[in-house]
Short mmCIF file of C-alpha atoms (C1' of nucleotides) in Angstrom, two decimals:
data_model
loop_
_atom_site.label_atom_id
_atom_site.label_comp_id
_atom_site.label_asym_id
_atom_site.label_seq_id
_atom_site.Cartn_x
_atom_site.Cartn_y
_atom_site.Cartn_z
CA MET A 775 162.08 114.41 110.04
CA LYS A 776 160.93 114.62 113.56
CA MET A 777 160.68 111.61 115.81
CA ARG A 778 159.09 112.47 119.10
CA LEU A 779 157.87 110.49 122.03
CA SER A 780 154.89 112.50 123.28
CA LYS A 781 154.30 112.98 126.98
CA LYS A 782 151.12 110.99 126.53
CA SER A 783 153.06 107.99 125.25
CA GLU A 784 155.76 108.43 127.83
CA TYR A 785 153.26 108.56 130.68
CA ALA A 786 151.32 105.63 129.24
CA CYS A 787 154.47 103.53 129.22
CA LEU A 788 155.39 104.55 132.76
CA ALA A 789 151.86 103.78 133.97
CA LEU A 790 151.92 100.35 132.32
CA ILE A 791 155.31 99.67 133.82
CA ASP A 792 153.90 100.57 137.22
CA LEU A 793 150.93 98.27 136.74
CA SER A 794 153.17 95.52 135.42
CA GLU A 795 155.33 95.78 138.52
CA SER A 796 152.27 95.19 140.70
CA TYR A 797 150.65 92.65 138.39
CA GLU A 798 148.41 90.27 140.36
CA LYS A 799 148.76 92.40 143.47
CA GLY A 800 145.31 93.99 143.13
CA ALA A 801 144.14 97.37 141.93
CA ALA A 802 146.29 100.50 141.92
CA LYS A 803 144.72 103.92 142.36
CA ILE A 804 145.29 106.76 139.90
CA GLU A 805 146.58 108.85 142.77
CA ALA A 806 149.19 106.24 143.68
CA ILE A 807 150.44 105.71 140.13
CA SER A 808 150.53 109.47 139.66
CA LYS A 809 152.74 109.92 142.71
CA ARG A 810 155.04 106.98 142.14
CA LYS A 811 155.72 107.86 138.51
CA ARG A 812 155.34 111.65 138.85
CA ILE A 813 152.58 112.01 136.28
CA PRO A 814 150.02 114.88 136.47
CA LYS A 815 146.92 113.20 137.90
CA LYS A 816 144.22 114.63 135.65
CA PHE A 817 146.32 113.91 132.60
CA LEU A 818 146.94 110.37 133.76
CA GLU A 819 143.16 109.86 134.15
CA GLN A 820 142.66 110.38 130.44
CA ILE A 821 145.51 108.10 129.54
CA LEU A 822 144.25 105.27 131.73
CA ILE A 823 140.76 105.56 130.30
CA ALA A 824 142.17 105.30 126.79
CA LEU A 825 144.16 102.24 127.78
CA LYS A 826 141.08 100.74 129.38
CA ARG A 827 138.94 101.33 126.31
CA ALA A 828 141.59 99.67 124.20
CA GLY A 829 141.34 96.61 126.41
CA TYR A 830 144.63 96.79 128.28
CA LEU A 831 143.15 97.58 131.70
CA HIS A 832 140.26 96.78 134.00
CA SER A 833 139.02 99.15 136.67
CA LYS A 834 136.74 99.47 139.65
CA ARG A 835 135.30 102.56 141.32
CA GLY A 836 134.74 103.25 144.98
CA ASN A 837 136.80 103.09 148.12
CA ASP A 838 138.95 100.14 147.16
CA GLY A 839 138.85 100.90 143.45
CA GLY A 840 141.69 101.31 141.01
CA TYR A 841 143.18 99.93 137.83
CA TRP A 842 144.82 96.64 136.99
CA LEU A 843 146.15 94.96 133.87
CA ALA A 844 143.70 93.04 131.72
CA LYS A 845 146.55 91.11 130.11
CA ASP A 846 149.85 89.60 131.03
CA PRO A 847 152.66 92.20 130.77
CA GLY A 848 154.36 89.86 128.34
CA GLU A 849 151.49 90.26 125.92
CA ILE A 850 151.52 94.05 125.76
CA LYS A 851 153.99 95.35 123.21
CA VAL A 852 155.42 98.85 123.43
CA ALA A 853 154.59 99.48 119.76
CA GLU A 854 150.87 98.92 120.35
CA VAL A 855 150.80 101.49 123.10
CA LEU A 856 152.65 104.10 121.08
CA ARG A 857 150.28 103.57 118.16
CA LEU A 858 147.28 103.88 120.44
CA MET A 859 148.49 107.12 121.96
CA ASP A 860 150.02 108.92 119.00
CA GLY A 861 148.74 107.21 115.86
CA PRO A 862 150.82 105.73 113.04
CA LEU A 863 154.50 105.08 113.62
CA ALA A 864 155.51 105.63 110.00
CA PRO A 865 157.28 108.88 109.00
CA VAL A 866 155.00 109.31 105.98
CA ASP A 867 151.60 107.78 105.39
CA SER A 868 152.69 106.14 102.18
CA VAL A 869 154.97 103.76 104.10
CA SER A 870 152.53 103.13 106.93
CA GLN A 871 151.38 99.58 107.51
CA TYR A 872 148.00 100.34 109.03
CA PHE A 873 147.29 103.88 107.84
CA TYR A 874 148.44 103.93 104.22
CA ARG A 875 147.63 106.98 102.16
CA PRO A 876 149.38 108.26 99.03
CA THR A 877 151.96 111.07 99.39
CA PRO A 878 154.17 113.01 96.92
CA ILE A 879 157.19 111.03 98.04
CA GLU A 880 155.88 107.97 96.28
CA ARG A 881 156.72 109.57 92.97
CA HIS A 882 160.37 109.16 93.88
CA PRO A 883 160.87 105.42 94.38
CA ARG A 884 164.29 105.59 96.00
CA LEU A 885 163.24 108.16 98.56
CA HIS A 886 160.10 106.20 99.23
CA CYS A 887 162.10 103.08 99.73
CA LEU A 888 164.52 104.81 102.06
CA PHE A 889 161.76 105.84 104.42
CA LYS A 890 160.19 102.44 104.22
CA ASP A 891 163.49 101.05 105.46
CA VAL A 892 163.73 103.71 108.17
CA ARG A 893 160.29 102.79 109.42
CA GLN A 894 161.10 99.11 109.39
CA GLN A 895 164.39 99.54 111.24
CA MET A 896 162.78 101.70 113.87
CA ILE A 897 159.74 99.57 114.47
CA GLU A 898 161.52 96.27 114.73
CA LYS A 899 162.61 96.62 118.32
CA ILE A 900 159.48 98.14 119.81
CA GLU A 901 157.25 95.55 118.19
CA LYS A 902 159.19 92.84 119.98
CA THR A 903 159.56 94.51 123.37
CA SER A 904 156.82 93.87 125.92
CA PHE A 905 156.28 95.39 129.33
CA ALA A 906 157.47 92.16 130.88
CA ASP A 907 160.81 92.86 129.20
CA LEU A 908 160.89 96.36 130.66
CA ILE A 909 160.49 95.38 134.29
CA ARG A 910 162.89 92.47 134.36
CA MET B 29 155.71 108.17 119.45
CA LYS B 30 155.33 110.16 116.34
CA MET B 31 157.81 109.99 113.51
CA ARG B 32 156.99 112.50 110.86
CA LEU B 33 158.74 113.73 107.79
CA SER B 34 157.70 117.40 107.59
CA LYS B 35 156.80 118.97 104.29
CA LYS B 36 159.83 121.17 104.75
CA SER B 37 162.14 118.14 104.89
CA GLU B 38 160.32 116.42 102.10
CA TYR B 39 160.57 119.45 99.83
CA ALA B 40 164.20 119.98 100.79
CA CYS B 41 165.01 116.42 99.74
CA LEU B 42 163.10 116.74 96.48
CA ALA B 43 164.85 120.03 95.71
CA LEU B 44 168.26 118.54 96.41
CA ILE B 45 167.41 115.56 94.25
CA ASP B 46 166.46 117.95 91.47
CA LEU B 47 169.72 119.86 91.82
CA SER B 48 171.67 116.62 92.01
CA GLU B 49 170.11 115.46 88.77
CA SER B 50 171.32 118.61 87.05
CA TYR B 51 174.65 118.78 88.87
CA GLU B 52 177.26 120.57 86.73
CA LYS B 53 174.59 121.63 84.27
CA GLY B 54 174.39 125.21 85.52
CA ALA B 55 171.95 127.06 87.75
CA ALA B 56 168.32 126.01 88.20
CA LYS B 57 165.66 128.62 88.90
CA ILE B 58 163.32 128.42 91.87
CA GLU B 59 160.40 128.55 89.46
CA ALA B 60 161.71 125.57 87.50
CA ILE B 61 162.41 123.41 90.56
CA SER B 62 159.04 124.37 91.95
CA LYS B 63 157.26 123.21 88.80
CA ARG B 64 159.27 120.04 88.23
CA LYS B 65 158.88 118.82 91.78
CA ARG B 66 155.49 120.42 92.49
CA ILE B 67 156.61 122.48 95.48
CA PRO B 68 154.86 125.75 96.45
CA LYS B 69 157.22 128.43 95.15
CA LYS B 70 157.28 130.82 98.10
CA PHE B 71 157.77 127.95 100.49
CA LEU B 72 160.57 126.56 98.37
CA GLU B 73 162.30 129.96 98.49
CA GLN B 74 162.69 129.71 102.24
CA ILE B 75 163.94 126.17 102.07
CA LEU B 76 166.56 126.96 99.45
CA ILE B 77 167.79 129.93 101.46
CA ALA B 78 168.18 127.72 104.52
CA LEU B 79 170.10 125.17 102.48
CA LYS B 80 172.28 127.93 101.08
CA ARG B 81 173.05 129.36 104.50
CA ALA B 82 174.04 125.90 105.66
CA GLY B 83 176.53 125.72 102.81
CA TYR B 84 174.86 123.20 100.54
CA LEU B 85 174.01 125.59 97.72
CA HIS B 86 175.32 128.56 95.79
CA SER B 87 173.09 131.06 94.05
CA LYS B 88 173.04 133.96 91.65
CA ARG B 89 170.41 136.65 91.08
CA GLY B 90 169.29 138.26 87.85
CA ASN B 91 168.14 137.05 84.50
CA ASP B 92 170.27 133.94 84.31
CA GLY B 93 170.29 133.37 88.04
CA GLY B 94 169.38 130.29 90.03
CA TYR B 95 170.70 127.74 92.46
CA TRP B 96 173.30 125.00 92.16
CA LEU B 97 174.95 122.55 94.50
CA ALA B 98 177.98 123.70 96.45
CA LYS B 99 179.04 120.11 97.05
CA ASP B 100 179.08 116.81 95.27
CA PRO B 101 175.75 114.96 95.69
CA GLY B 102 177.73 112.09 97.16
CA GLU B 103 178.83 114.30 100.02
CA ILE B 104 175.39 115.38 101.15
CA LYS B 105 173.78 112.91 103.48
CA VAL B 106 170.03 112.73 103.95
CA ALA B 107 170.39 112.81 107.74
CA GLU B 108 172.13 116.19 107.66
CA VAL B 109 169.30 117.71 105.68
CA LEU B 110 166.60 116.33 107.96
CA ARG B 111 168.45 117.66 111.01
CA LEU B 112 168.84 121.06 109.40
CA MET B 113 165.15 121.31 108.55
CA ASP B 114 163.49 119.76 111.59
CA GLY B 115 166.05 119.64 114.37
CA PRO B 116 167.18 116.59 116.37
CA LEU B 117 166.35 113.14 115.03
CA ALA B 118 166.08 111.52 118.46
CA PRO B 119 162.66 110.63 119.90
CA VAL B 120 163.53 112.10 123.29
CA ASP B 121 166.24 114.61 124.08
CA SER B 122 167.89 112.30 126.57
CA VAL B 123 168.96 109.98 123.74
CA SER B 124 169.92 112.72 121.32
CA GLN B 125 173.48 112.81 120.08
CA TYR B 126 173.74 116.53 119.43
CA PHE B 127 170.95 117.99 121.56
CA TYR B 128 171.09 116.06 124.83
CA ARG B 129 168.87 117.22 127.67
CA PRO B 130 167.60 115.23 130.64
CA THR B 131 164.04 113.78 130.52
CA PRO B 132 161.91 111.74 132.96
CA ILE B 133 162.47 108.63 130.92
CA GLU B 134 166.05 108.49 132.07
CA ARG B 135 164.83 107.37 135.47
CA HIS B 136 163.78 104.12 133.88
CA PRO B 137 166.95 102.67 132.39
CA ARG B 138 165.33 99.95 130.29
CA LEU B 139 162.91 102.34 128.66
CA HIS B 140 165.71 104.80 128.10
CA CYS B 141 167.81 102.12 126.51
CA LEU B 142 164.97 101.01 124.28
CA PHE B 143 164.59 104.44 122.77
CA LYS B 144 168.30 104.80 122.40
CA ASP B 145 168.22 101.64 120.29
CA VAL B 146 165.28 102.89 118.31
CA ARG B 147 167.10 106.08 117.48
CA GLN B 148 170.22 104.21 116.47
CA GLN B 149 168.39 101.75 114.26
CA MET B 150 166.50 104.51 112.54
CA ILE B 151 169.39 106.83 111.97
CA GLU B 152 171.77 104.25 110.60
CA LYS B 153 170.41 104.20 107.09
CA ILE B 154 169.86 107.92 106.57
CA GLU B 155 173.33 108.77 107.81
CA LYS B 156 174.80 106.59 105.11
CA THR B 157 172.54 107.57 102.23
CA SER B 158 173.65 110.49 100.08
CA PHE B 159 171.82 112.28 97.31
CA ALA B 160 174.08 110.56 94.80
CA ASP B 161 172.57 107.29 96.03
CA LEU B 162 169.06 108.64 95.51
CA ILE B 163 169.44 109.58 91.86
CA ARG B 164 171.26 106.50 90.65
"C1'" DT C 912 167.10 151.67 82.84
"C1'" DC C 913 164.41 147.49 83.07
"C1'" DA C 914 163.09 142.91 83.61
"C1'" DA C 915 164.08 138.83 85.83
"C1'" DT C 916 165.50 136.61 89.61
"C1'" DG C 917 166.98 135.72 94.44
"C1'" DT C 918 166.46 137.72 99.59
"C1'" DC C 919 164.27 139.18 103.55
"C1'" DT C 920 160.63 140.12 107.07
"C1'" DA C 921 156.21 139.65 108.59
"C1'" DC C 922 151.90 137.52 109.00
"C1'" DT C 923 148.32 133.78 109.58
"C1'" DA C 924 144.87 129.84 109.85
"C1'" DG C 925 144.54 125.59 111.63
"C1'" DA C 926 146.16 121.67 114.13
"C1'" DC C 927 148.44 119.65 117.97
"C1'" DT C 928 150.36 119.26 122.85
"C1'" DG C 929 150.06 119.16 127.49
"C1'" DG C 930 147.63 120.05 130.36
"C1'" DT C 931 143.32 121.98 133.96
"C1'" DA C 932 138.32 122.29 135.80
"C1'" DG C 933 134.39 120.53 137.34
"C1'" DA C 934 130.36 117.77 137.43
"C1'" DG C 935 128.61 112.97 137.34
"C1'" DA C 936 128.39 107.86 138.33
"C1'" DA C 937 129.63 103.58 140.74
"C1'" DT C 938 130.93 101.24 144.88
"C1'" DA C 939 131.43 99.84 149.80
"C1'" DG C 940 130.79 100.72 154.64
"C1'" DG C 941 128.02 102.15 158.18
"C1'" DC D 1241 119.71 105.21 152.68
"C1'" DC D 1242 123.89 108.39 153.30
"C1'" DT D 1243 128.47 109.39 152.55
"C1'" DA D 1244 133.20 109.17 151.28
"C1'" DT D 1245 136.08 107.60 147.84
"C1'" DT D 1246 137.21 106.60 143.61
"C1'" DC D 1247 136.79 106.28 138.50
"C1'" DT D 1248 134.41 108.73 134.24
"C1'" DC D 1249 133.17 112.10 131.14
"C1'" DT D 1250 132.98 116.65 128.75
"C1'" DA D 1251 134.69 120.94 128.08
"C1'" DC D 1252 138.10 124.26 127.87
"C1'" DC D 1253 142.69 126.65 127.21
"C1'" DA D 1254 147.34 128.68 126.34
"C1'" DG D 1255 151.29 128.01 123.87
"C1'" DT D 1256 153.77 126.06 119.98
"C1'" DC D 1257 154.34 124.20 115.43
"C1'" DT D 1258 153.23 123.56 110.40
"C1'" DA D 1259 152.63 124.92 106.01
"C1'" DG D 1260 152.18 128.09 103.95
"C1'" DT D 1261 151.15 133.50 101.76
"C1'" DA D 1262 152.27 138.59 100.94
"C1'" DG D 1263 154.92 142.09 99.71
"C1'" DA D 1264 158.86 144.94 99.57
"C1'" DC D 1265 163.81 144.93 98.52
"C1'" DA D 1266 168.50 143.77 96.37
"C1'" DT D 1267 171.28 142.15 92.62
"C1'" DT D 1268 172.43 141.05 88.02
"C1'" DG D 1269 172.90 141.27 82.93
"C1'" DA D 1270 171.30 143.17 78.61
#
DNA sequence: TCAATGTCTACTAGACTGGTAGAGAATAGG
DNA sequence: CCTATTCTCTACCAGTCTAGTAGACATTGA
């Protein structure tokens, strides 16, 4: 089994932390976030657009443009962001909550059950943790 | 974050389950395991060799050859097998127990801590579960 | 010697990751 | 209306990983 936090997820979290830290202090430019959190700018662009499309951010173009949070940091859970960036959190599709699909492992109930537990254990914490929790 | 059980790990577990089921009943042929558990034969070969090299199996060639467990099923933990097949279990190297390496996430202690917890929660169950537990 | 089986090395198609490049569209100030 | 600044969109790419396949070789027992 491989559990990996992709750079995309990692950068998305760092960007949201940055925006949470300056919540209600106006728009932040890509350039600024990129420098503060050391994220490649063009890569960050794509990530912010994805977050915007998913409804987590607002933006404005032009001289005093930038991004800002569309929700309270307390309402954005880490798990949502990881799912948005990398897809299902489950180790196999047959134990996935939102992306269920049958797999060979289902034929072996105990093994299936084990990975269901693993998923549950893992997910518990990140479904509770919000970005407000991360900046406190 | 992506948590994925690779086919390699999945097949390795199924093969070890098969061999656990016939523990002390003599050698099992690749062909037979392959058919019973529906694993591509040539792929299974490689997996069994890896398991043998790691000390989990013995083998014999020739007409009445095959593989059998080198240890009691109760002494083989699922976590060991997943590590052998796919490498570290940790989501980022900076929270890995056996493969530590620094990552950007370390600069943000709360995030770092979160993923340390995630790893711990996830690993707990598979470090306790043995193949004897899976066939009971 | 031969047939059956495990062992070893090499190869590969396709997907994914972590980016980069460059043109286009909105916005505000002058 | 012009321009600078910023976000937006599409395309591309090199390297790595996954899930295998192919084929020759080594060992064993009858």
